[in-house]
PDB file of C-alpha atoms and ligand atoms in Angstrom:
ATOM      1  CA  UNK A 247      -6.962 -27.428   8.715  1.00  0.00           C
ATOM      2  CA  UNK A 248      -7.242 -26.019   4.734  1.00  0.00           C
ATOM      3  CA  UNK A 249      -5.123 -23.404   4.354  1.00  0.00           C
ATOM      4  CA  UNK A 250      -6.964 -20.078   2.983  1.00  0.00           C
ATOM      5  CA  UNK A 251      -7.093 -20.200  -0.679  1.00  0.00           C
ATOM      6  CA  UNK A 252      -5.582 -16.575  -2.107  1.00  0.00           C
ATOM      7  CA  UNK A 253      -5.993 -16.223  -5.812  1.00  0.00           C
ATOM      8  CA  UNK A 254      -4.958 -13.113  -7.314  1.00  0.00           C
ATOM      9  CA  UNK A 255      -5.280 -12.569 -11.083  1.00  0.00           C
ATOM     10  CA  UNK A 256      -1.812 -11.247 -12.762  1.00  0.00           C
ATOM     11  CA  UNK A 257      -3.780 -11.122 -16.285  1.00  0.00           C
ATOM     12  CA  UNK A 258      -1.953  -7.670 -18.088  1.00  0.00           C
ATOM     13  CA  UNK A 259      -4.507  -5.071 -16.365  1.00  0.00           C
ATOM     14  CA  UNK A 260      -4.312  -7.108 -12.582  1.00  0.00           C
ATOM     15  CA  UNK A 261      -0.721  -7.294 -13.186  1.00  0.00           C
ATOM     16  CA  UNK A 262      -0.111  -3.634 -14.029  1.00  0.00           C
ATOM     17  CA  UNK A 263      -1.886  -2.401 -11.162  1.00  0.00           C
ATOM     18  CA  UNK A 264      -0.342  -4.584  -8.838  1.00  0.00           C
ATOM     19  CA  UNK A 265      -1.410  -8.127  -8.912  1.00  0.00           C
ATOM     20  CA  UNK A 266       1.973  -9.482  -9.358  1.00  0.00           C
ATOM     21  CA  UNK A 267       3.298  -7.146  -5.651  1.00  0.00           C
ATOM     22  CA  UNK A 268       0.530  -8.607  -3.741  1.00  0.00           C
ATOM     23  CA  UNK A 269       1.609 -11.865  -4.788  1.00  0.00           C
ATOM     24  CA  UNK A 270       5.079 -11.423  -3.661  1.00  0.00           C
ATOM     25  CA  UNK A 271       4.436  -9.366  -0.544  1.00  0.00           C
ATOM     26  CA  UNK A 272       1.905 -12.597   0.395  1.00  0.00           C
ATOM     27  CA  UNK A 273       4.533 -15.521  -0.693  1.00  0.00           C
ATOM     28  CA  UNK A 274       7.415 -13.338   1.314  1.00  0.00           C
ATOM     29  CA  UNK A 275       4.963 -12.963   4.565  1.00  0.00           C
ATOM     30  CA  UNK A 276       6.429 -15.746   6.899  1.00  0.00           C
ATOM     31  CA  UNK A 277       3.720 -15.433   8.848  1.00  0.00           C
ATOM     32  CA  UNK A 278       1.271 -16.574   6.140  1.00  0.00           C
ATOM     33  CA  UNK A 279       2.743 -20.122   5.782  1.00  0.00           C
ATOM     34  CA  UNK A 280       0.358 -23.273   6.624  1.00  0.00           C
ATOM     35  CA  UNK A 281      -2.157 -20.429   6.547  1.00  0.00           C
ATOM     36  CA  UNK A 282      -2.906 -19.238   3.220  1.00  0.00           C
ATOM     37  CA  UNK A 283      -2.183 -20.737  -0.356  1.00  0.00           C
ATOM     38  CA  UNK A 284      -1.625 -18.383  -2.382  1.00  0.00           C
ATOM     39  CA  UNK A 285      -2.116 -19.034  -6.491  1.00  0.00           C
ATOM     40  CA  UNK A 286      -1.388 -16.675  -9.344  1.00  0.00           C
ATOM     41  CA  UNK A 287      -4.580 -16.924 -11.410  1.00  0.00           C
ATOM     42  CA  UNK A 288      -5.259 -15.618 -15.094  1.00  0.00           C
ATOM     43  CA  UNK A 289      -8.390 -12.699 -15.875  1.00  0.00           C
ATOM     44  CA  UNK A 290     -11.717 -14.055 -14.136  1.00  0.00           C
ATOM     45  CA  UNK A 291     -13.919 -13.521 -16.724  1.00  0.00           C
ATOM     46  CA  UNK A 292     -12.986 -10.044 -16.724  1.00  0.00           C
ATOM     47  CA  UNK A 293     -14.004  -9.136 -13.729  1.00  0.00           C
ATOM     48  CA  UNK A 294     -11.805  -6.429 -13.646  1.00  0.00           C
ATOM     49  CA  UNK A 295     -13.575  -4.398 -16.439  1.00  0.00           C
ATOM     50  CA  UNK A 296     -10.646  -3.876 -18.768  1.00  0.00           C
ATOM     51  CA  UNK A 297      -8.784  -2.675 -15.792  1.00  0.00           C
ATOM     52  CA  UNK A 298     -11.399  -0.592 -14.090  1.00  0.00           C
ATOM     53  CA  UNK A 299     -11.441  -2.422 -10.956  1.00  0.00           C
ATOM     54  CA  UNK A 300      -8.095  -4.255 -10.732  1.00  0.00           C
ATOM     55  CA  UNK A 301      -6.492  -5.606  -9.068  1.00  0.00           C
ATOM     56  CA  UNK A 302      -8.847  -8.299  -8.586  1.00  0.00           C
ATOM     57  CA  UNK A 303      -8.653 -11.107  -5.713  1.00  0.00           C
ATOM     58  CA  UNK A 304     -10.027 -13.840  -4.349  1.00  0.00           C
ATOM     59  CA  UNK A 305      -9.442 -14.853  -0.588  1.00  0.00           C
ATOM     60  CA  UNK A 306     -11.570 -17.882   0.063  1.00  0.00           C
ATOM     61  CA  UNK A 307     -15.061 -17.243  -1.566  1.00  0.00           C
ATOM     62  CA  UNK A 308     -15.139 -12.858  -1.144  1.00  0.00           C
ATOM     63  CA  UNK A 309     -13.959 -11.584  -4.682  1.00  0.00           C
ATOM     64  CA  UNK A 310     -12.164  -7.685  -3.827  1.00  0.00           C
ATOM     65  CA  UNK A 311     -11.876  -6.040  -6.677  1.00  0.00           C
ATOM     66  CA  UNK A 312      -9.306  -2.797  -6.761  1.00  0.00           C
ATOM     67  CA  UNK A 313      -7.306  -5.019  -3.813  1.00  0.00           C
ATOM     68  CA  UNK A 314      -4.774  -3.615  -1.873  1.00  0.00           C
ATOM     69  CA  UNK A 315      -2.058  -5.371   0.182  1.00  0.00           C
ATOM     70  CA  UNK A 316      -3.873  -4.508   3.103  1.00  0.00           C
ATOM     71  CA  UNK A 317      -7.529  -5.520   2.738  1.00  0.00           C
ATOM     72  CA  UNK A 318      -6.255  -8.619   1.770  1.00  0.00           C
ATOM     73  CA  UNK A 319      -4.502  -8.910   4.959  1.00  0.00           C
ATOM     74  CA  UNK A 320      -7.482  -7.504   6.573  1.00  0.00           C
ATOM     75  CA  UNK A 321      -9.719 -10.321   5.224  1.00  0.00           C
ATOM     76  CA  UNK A 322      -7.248 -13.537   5.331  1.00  0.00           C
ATOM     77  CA  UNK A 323      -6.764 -12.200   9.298  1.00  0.00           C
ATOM     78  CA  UNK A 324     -10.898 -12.470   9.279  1.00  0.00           C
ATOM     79  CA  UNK A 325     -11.018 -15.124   7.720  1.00  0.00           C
ATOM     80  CA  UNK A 326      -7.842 -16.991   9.500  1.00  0.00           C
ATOM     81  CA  UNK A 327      -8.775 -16.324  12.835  1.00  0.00           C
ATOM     82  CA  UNK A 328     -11.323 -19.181  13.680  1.00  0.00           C
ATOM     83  CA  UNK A 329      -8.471 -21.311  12.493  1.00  0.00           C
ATOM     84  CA  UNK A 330      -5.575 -19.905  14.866  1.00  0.00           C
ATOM     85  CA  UNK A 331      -8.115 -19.689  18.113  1.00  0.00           C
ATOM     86  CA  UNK A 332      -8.943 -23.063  17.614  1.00  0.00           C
ATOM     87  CA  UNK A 333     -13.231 -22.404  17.054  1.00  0.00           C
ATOM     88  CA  UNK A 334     -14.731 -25.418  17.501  1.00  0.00           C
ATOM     89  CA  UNK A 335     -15.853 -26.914  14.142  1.00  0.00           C
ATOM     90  CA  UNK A 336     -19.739 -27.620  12.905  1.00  0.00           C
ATOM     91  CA  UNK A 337     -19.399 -30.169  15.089  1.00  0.00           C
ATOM     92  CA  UNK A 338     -19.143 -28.032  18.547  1.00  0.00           C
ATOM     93  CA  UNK A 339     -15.198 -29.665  18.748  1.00  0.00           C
ATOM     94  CA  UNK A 340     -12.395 -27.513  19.176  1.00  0.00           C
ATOM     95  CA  UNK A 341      -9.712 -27.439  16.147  1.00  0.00           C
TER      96      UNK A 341
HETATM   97  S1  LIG B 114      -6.900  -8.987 -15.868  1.00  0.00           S
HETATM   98 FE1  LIG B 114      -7.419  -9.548 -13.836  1.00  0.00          FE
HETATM   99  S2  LIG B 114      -9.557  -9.958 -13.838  1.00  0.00           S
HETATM  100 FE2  LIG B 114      -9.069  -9.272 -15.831  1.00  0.00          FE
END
């Protein structure tokens, strides 16, 4: 099982509106581990629009821009559950 790769930008406009809390709140979530990798990442092409739309995160392949704490959670718990129920793979065999 690949964990759920988290990226959040901490580039200075991420960062001052809150890229670097998410990042802790994620790497302090116990429940998280095996589950998610989490990766401080620097401005995606700014995506963020000088600031306009940060903080800005990846979790897996969506891009959130203006991410909070919880709609990350919200989408690494949609994105996670296949993986904890055990959904059977492309394959049709269970995890
Ligand atoms: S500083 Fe984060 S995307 Fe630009």
């Amino acid at each position: 099982m690949e964990p759920i790769k988290v990226r959040v930008c901490v580039g200075t406009n991420c960062c001052f509106a809150g890229g670097e809390s998410i990042i802790e709140a994620l790497e302090d979530d116990a429940d998280l581990a095996g589950f998610v990798k989490v990766e401080a990442i620097r401005c995606l092409d700014k995506t963020c629009a000088g600031g306009a739309e940060s903080p800005v995160v990846t979790v897996g392949e969506r891009l959130i821009k203006r991410a909070t704490l919880e709609v990350v959670m919200e989408e690494i718990e949609r994105q996670a559950l296949p993986l904890i129920l055990g959904a059977p793979d492309e394959e049709g065999r269970d995890a």
